[in-house]
Short mmCIF file of C-alpha atoms and ligand atoms in Angstrom, two decimals:
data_model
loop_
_atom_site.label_atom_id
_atom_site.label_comp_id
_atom_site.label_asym_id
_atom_site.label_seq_id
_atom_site.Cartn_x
_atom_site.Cartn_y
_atom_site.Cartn_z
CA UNK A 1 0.00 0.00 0.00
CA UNK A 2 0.94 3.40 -0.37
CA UNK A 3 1.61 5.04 2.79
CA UNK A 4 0.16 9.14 2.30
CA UNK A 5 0.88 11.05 4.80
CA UNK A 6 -0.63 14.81 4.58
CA UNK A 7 2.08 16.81 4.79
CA UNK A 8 3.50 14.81 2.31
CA UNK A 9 4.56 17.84 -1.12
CA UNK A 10 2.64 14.91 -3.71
CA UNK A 11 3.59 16.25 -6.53
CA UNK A 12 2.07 14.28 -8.92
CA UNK A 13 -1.36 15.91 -7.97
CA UNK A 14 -0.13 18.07 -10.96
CA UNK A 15 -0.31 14.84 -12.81
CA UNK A 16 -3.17 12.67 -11.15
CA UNK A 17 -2.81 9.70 -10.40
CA UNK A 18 -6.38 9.06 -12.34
CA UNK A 19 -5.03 10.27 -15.59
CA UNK A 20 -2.06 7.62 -16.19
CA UNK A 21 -4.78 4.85 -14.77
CA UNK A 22 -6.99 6.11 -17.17
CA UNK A 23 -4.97 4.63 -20.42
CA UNK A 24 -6.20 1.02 -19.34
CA UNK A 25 -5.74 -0.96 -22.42
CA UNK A 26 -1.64 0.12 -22.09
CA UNK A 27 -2.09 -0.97 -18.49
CA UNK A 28 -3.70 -4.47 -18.46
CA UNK A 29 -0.24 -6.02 -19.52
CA UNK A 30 1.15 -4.65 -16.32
CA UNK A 31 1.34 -5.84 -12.62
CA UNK A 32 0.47 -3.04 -9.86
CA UNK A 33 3.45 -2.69 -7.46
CA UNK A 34 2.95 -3.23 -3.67
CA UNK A 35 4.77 0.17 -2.63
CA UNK A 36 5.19 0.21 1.19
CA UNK A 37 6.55 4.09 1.63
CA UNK A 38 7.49 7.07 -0.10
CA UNK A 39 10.19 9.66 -0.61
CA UNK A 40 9.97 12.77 -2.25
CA UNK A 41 13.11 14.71 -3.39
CA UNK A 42 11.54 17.72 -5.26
CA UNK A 43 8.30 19.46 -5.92
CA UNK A 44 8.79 19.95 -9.49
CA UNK A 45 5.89 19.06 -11.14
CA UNK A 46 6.58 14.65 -12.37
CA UNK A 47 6.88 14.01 -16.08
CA UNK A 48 4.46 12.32 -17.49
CA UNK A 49 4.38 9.03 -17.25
CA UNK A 50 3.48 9.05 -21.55
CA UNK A 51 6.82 10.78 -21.68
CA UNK A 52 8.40 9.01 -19.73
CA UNK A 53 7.91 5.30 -21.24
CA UNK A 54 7.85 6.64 -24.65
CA UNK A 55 11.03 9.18 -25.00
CA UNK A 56 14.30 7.22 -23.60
CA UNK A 57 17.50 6.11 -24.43
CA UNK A 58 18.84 2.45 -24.83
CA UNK A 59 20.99 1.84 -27.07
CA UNK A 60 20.91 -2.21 -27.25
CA UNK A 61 17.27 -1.32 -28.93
CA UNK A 62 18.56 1.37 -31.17
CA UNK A 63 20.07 4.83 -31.15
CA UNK A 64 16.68 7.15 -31.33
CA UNK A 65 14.38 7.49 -27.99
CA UNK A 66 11.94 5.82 -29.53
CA UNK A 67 13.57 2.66 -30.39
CA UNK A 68 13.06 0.52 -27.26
CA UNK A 69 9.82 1.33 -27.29
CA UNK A 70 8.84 0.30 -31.00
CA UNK A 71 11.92 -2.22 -30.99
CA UNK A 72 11.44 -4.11 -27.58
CA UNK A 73 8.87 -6.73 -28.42
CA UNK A 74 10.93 -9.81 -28.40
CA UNK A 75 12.61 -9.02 -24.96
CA UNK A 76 11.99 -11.47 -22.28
CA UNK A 77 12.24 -9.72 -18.76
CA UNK A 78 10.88 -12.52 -17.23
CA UNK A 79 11.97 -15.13 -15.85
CA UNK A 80 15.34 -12.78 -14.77
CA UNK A 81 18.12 -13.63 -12.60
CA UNK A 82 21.29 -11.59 -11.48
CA UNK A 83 24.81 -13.12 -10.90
CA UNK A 84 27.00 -11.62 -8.17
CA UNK A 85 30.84 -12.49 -8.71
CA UNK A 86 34.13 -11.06 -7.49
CA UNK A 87 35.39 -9.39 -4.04
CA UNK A 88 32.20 -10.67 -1.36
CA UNK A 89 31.28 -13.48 0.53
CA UNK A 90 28.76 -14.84 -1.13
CA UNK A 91 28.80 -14.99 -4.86
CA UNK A 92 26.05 -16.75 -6.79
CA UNK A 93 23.32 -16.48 -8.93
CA UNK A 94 19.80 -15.35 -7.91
CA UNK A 95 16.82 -15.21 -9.08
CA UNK A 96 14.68 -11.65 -9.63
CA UNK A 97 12.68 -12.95 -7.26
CA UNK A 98 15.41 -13.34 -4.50
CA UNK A 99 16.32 -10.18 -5.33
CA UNK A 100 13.18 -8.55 -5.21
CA UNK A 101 11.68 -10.43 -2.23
CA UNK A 102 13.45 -9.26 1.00
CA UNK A 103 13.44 -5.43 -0.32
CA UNK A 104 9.99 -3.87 0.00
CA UNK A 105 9.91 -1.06 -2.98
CA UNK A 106 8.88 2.19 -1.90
CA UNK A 107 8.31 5.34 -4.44
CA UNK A 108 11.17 7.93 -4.75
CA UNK A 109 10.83 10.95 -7.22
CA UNK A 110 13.75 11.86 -8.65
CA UNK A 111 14.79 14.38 -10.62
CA UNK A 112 16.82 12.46 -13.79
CA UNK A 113 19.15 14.62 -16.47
CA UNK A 114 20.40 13.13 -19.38
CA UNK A 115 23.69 14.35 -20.35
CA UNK A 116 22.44 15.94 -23.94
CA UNK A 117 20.36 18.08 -22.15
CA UNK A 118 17.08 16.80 -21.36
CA UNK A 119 15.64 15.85 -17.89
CA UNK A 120 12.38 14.59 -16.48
CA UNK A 121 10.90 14.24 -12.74
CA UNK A 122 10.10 9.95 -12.19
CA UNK A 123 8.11 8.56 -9.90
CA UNK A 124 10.45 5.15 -9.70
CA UNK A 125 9.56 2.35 -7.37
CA UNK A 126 12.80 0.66 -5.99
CA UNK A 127 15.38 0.02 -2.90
CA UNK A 128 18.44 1.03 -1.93
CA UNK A 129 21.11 -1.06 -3.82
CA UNK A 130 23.33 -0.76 -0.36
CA UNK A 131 20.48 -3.18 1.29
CA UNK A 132 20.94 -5.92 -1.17
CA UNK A 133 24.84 -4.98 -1.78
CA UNK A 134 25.14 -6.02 2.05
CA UNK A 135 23.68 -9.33 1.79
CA UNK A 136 26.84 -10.70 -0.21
CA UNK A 137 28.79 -9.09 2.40
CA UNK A 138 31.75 -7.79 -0.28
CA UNK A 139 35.11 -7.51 1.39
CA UNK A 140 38.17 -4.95 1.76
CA UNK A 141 38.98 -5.37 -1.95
CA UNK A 142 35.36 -4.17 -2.99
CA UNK A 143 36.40 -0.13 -3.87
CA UNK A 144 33.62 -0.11 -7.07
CA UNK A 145 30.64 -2.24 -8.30
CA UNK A 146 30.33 -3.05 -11.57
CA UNK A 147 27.02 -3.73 -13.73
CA UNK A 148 26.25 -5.42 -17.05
CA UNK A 149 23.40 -5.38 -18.79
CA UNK A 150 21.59 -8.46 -20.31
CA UNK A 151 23.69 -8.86 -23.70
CA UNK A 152 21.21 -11.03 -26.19
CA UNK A 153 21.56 -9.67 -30.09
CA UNK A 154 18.58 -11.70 -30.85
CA UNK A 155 15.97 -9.76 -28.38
CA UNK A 156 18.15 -6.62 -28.72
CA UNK A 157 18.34 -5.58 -32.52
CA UNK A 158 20.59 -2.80 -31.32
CA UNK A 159 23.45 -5.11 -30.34
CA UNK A 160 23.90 -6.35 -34.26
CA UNK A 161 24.38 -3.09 -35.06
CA UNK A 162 27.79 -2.65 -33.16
CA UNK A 163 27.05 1.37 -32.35
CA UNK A 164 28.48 1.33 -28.93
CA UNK A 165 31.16 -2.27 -27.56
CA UNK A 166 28.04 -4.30 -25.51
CA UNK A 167 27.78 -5.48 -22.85
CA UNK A 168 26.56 -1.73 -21.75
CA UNK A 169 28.99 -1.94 -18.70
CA UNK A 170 28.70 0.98 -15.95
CA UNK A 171 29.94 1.10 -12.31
CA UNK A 172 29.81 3.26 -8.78
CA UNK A 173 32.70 3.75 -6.75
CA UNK A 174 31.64 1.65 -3.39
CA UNK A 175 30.73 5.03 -1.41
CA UNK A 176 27.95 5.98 -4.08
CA UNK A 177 26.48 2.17 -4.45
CA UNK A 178 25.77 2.20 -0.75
CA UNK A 179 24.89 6.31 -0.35
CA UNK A 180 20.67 5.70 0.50
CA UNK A 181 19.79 7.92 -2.86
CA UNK A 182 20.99 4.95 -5.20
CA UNK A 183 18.48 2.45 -5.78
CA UNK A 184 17.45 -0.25 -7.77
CA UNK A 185 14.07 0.50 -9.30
CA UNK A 186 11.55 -2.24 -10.44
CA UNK A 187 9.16 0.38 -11.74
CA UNK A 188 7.89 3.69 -12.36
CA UNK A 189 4.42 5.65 -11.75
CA UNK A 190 3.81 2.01 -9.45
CA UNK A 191 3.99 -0.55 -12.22
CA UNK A 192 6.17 -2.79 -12.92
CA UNK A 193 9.13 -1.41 -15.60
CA UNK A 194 8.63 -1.70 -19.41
CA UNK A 195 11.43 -2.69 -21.70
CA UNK A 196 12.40 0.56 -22.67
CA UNK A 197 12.82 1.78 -19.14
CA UNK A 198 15.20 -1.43 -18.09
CA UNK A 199 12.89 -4.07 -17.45
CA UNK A 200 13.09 -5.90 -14.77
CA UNK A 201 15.83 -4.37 -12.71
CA UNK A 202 17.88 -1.01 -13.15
CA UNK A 203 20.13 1.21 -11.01
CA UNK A 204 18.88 4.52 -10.51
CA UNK A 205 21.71 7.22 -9.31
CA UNK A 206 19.76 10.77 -9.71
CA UNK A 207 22.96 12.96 -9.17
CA UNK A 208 25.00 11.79 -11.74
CA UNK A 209 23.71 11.87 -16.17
CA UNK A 210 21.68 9.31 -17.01
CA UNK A 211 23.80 6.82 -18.83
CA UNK A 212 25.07 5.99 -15.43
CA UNK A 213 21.50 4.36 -14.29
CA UNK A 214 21.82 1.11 -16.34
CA UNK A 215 19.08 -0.59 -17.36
CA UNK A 216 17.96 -4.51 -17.21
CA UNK A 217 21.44 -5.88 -15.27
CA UNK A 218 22.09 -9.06 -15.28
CA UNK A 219 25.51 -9.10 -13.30
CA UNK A 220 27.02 -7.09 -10.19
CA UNK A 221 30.83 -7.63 -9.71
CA UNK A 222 32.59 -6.17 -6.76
CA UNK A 223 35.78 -5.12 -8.35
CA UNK A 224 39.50 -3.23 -6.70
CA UNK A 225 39.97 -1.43 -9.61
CA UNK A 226 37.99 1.13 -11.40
CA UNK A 227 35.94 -0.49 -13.89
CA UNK A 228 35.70 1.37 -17.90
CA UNK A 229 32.20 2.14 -18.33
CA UNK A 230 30.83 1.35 -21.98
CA UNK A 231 30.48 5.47 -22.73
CA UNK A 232 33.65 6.70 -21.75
CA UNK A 233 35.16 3.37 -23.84
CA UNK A 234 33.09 4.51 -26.91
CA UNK A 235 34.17 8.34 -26.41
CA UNK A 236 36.54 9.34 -23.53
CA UNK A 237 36.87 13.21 -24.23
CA UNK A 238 33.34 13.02 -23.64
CA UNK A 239 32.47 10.94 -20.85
CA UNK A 240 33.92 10.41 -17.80
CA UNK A 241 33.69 7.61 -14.63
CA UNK A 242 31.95 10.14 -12.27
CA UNK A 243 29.55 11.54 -14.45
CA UNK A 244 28.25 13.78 -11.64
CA UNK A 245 25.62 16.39 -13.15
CA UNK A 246 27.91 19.69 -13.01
CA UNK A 247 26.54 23.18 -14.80
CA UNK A 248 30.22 24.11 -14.74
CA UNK A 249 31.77 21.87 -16.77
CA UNK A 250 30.67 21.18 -20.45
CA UNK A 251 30.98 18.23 -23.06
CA UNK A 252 33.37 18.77 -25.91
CA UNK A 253 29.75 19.58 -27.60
CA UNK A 254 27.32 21.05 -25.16
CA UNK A 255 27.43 23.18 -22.68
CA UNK A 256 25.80 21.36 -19.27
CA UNK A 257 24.63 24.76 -17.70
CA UNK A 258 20.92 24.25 -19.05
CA UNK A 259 18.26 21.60 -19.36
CA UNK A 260 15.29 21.59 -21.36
CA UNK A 261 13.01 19.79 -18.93
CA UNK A 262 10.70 17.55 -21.33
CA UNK A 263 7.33 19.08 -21.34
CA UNK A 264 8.30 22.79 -20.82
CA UNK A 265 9.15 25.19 -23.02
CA UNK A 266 11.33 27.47 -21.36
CA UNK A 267 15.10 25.94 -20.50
CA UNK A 268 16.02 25.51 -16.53
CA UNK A 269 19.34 25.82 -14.92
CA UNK A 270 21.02 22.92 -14.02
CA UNK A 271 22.01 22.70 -10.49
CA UNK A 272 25.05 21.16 -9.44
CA UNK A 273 24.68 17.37 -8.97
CA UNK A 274 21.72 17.45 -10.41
CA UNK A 275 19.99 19.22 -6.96
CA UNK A 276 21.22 16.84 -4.89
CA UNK A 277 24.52 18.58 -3.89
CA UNK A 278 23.64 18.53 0.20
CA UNK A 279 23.43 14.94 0.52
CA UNK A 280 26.15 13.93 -1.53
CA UNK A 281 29.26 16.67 -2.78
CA UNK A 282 30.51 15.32 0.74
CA UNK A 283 31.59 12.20 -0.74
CA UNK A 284 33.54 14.08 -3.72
CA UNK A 285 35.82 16.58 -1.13
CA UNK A 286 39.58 17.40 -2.56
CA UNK A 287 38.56 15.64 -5.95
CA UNK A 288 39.19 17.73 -9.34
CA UNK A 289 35.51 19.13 -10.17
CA UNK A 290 36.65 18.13 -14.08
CA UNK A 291 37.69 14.69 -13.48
CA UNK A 292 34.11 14.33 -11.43
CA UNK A 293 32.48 14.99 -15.18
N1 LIG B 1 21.81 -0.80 -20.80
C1 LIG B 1 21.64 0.50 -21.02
N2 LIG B 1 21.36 1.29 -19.99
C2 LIG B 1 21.18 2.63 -20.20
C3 LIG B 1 21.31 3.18 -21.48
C4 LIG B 1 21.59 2.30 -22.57
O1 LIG B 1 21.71 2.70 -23.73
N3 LIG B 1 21.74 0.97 -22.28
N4 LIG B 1 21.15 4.55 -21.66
C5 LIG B 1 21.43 5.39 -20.49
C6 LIG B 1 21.10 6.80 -20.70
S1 LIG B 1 22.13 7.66 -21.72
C7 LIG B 1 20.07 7.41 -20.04
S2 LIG B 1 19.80 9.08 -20.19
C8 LIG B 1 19.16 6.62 -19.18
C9 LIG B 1 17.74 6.91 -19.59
O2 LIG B 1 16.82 6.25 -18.76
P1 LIG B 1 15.30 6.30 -19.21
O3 LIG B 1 15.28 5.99 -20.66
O4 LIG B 1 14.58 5.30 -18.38
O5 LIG B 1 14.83 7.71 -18.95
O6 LIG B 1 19.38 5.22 -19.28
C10 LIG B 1 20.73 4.86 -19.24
N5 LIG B 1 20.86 3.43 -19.12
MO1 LIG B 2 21.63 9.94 -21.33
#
């Protein structure tokens, strides 16, 4: 159930609840959430939820938003399991549903920015990846985590295309996989996710651009070493390990000072880690702002 408390800044009373429940025939292939709390982290109006299953970016589907969405049809997100390998205790494989169990998913909007200069507002419905991290109890040697995304050219027409090296690889440094605001999100606007959004399990890290929240994982590897993460392989003047949301510091072409928030006209500025500078420029003290990028 979703706990509502009145005090609670519900911003999606600017987009009712009613009006997303309303496109029923979309819907029926879903599965309602049970979501047992809820955090809100701005009261900027959410994205719609239209916008937000429709515009995205995954590249194993294609390179335009709309290509997970028109090219997703043969994926299977179900059934779905998750190896864990390298520096814990207890290394395995596990099902979604092992995964999924012990954690009960509460909402969290989050304000998301995509690193060409679009951002949205998502209702997502997850955890926080330290809670599960902890249960494989990783050891002194565990500095990052590394993800990897399911890798299957025959679901993914994307892959055969070769625009980017797959598996889409992307990793935290230990500190940021355990910091509460990282979570693993199951779903968005309380169902269950849809292909294009990372079906059935993706990391969501709200300070940092959004090719660092990678979509449908199929491994986690505690790792000593910094892992390379599939974007700054492809393109390293332009993408960096950190990837935390900074106005000040631009791409070799765009300048990250301004996002066009999808669904407004007028451009916004971009605040520094994304808005979420108080609970986590801590972590980052004495580090190079530019080698944060
Ligand atoms: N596996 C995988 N994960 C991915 C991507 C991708 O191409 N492949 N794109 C990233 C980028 S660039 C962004 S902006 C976000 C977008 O998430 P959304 O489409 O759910 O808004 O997903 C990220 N995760
Ligand atoms: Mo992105």
């Amino acid at each position: 159930m979703l706990i509502k408390k009145p005090s609670d800044v519900w911003s999606s009373d600017i987009t009712p609840r009613a009006t997303y429940l309303r496109r029923r025939d979309f819907l029926a292939a879903l599965v309602t959430l049970p979501i047992t709390g809820r955090m809100v982290t701005t009261t900027d109006a959410l994205t719609p939820r239209q916008a937000v299953t429709s515009y995205t970016n995954y590249y194993e589907f294609g390179s335009d938003k709309g290509a997970a969405t028109t090219n997703g049809g043969a994926f299977k997100a179900s059934p779905w399991s998750v190896t864990i390998a390298g520096e814990c205790a207890k290394p395995g494989t596990y099902t979604l549903e092992d995964i999924l169990k012990p954690h009960p998913l509460e909402e969290r909007v989050y304000r998301m920015r995509c690193v060409e200069g679009w951002s949205m507002v998502i209702p997502w419905d997850g955890f926080p990846l330290a809670n599960l991290l902890k249960r494989f109890e990783p050891n002194a040697k565990a500095k990052f985590v590394e993800f990897t995304t399911a890798n299957r050219p025959q679901e993914m027409p994307g892959i055969r295309r070769h625009v980017l090296n797959f598996p889409y690889v992307e990793a935290l440094r230990m500190d940021e996989a355990m910091h509460p605001l990282t979570i693993l999100a199951a779903g968005l606007y309380g169902d269950t996710l849809l292909t294009q959004n990372g079906a059935p399990l993706r990391l969501v890290v709200p300070w940092k651009y959004g090719f660092k929240s990678i979509k449908s994982i199929v491994k986690i590897r505690f790792v000593e070493k910094q892992p390379l993460n599939t974007w700054q392989d492809a393109n390293p003047a332009y993408y960096g390990f950190y990837a935390n949301v900074n106005p000040d510091v631009s791409t070799p072409s765009y300048s990250q000072a301004t996002e066009r928030r999808i669904g407004e006209f007028f451009m916004r500025r971009t605040l520094p880690f994304n808005g979420y500078a108080d609970q986590v420029a801590s972590m980052y003290t004495g580090m190079d702002p530019k080698r944060l990028y």
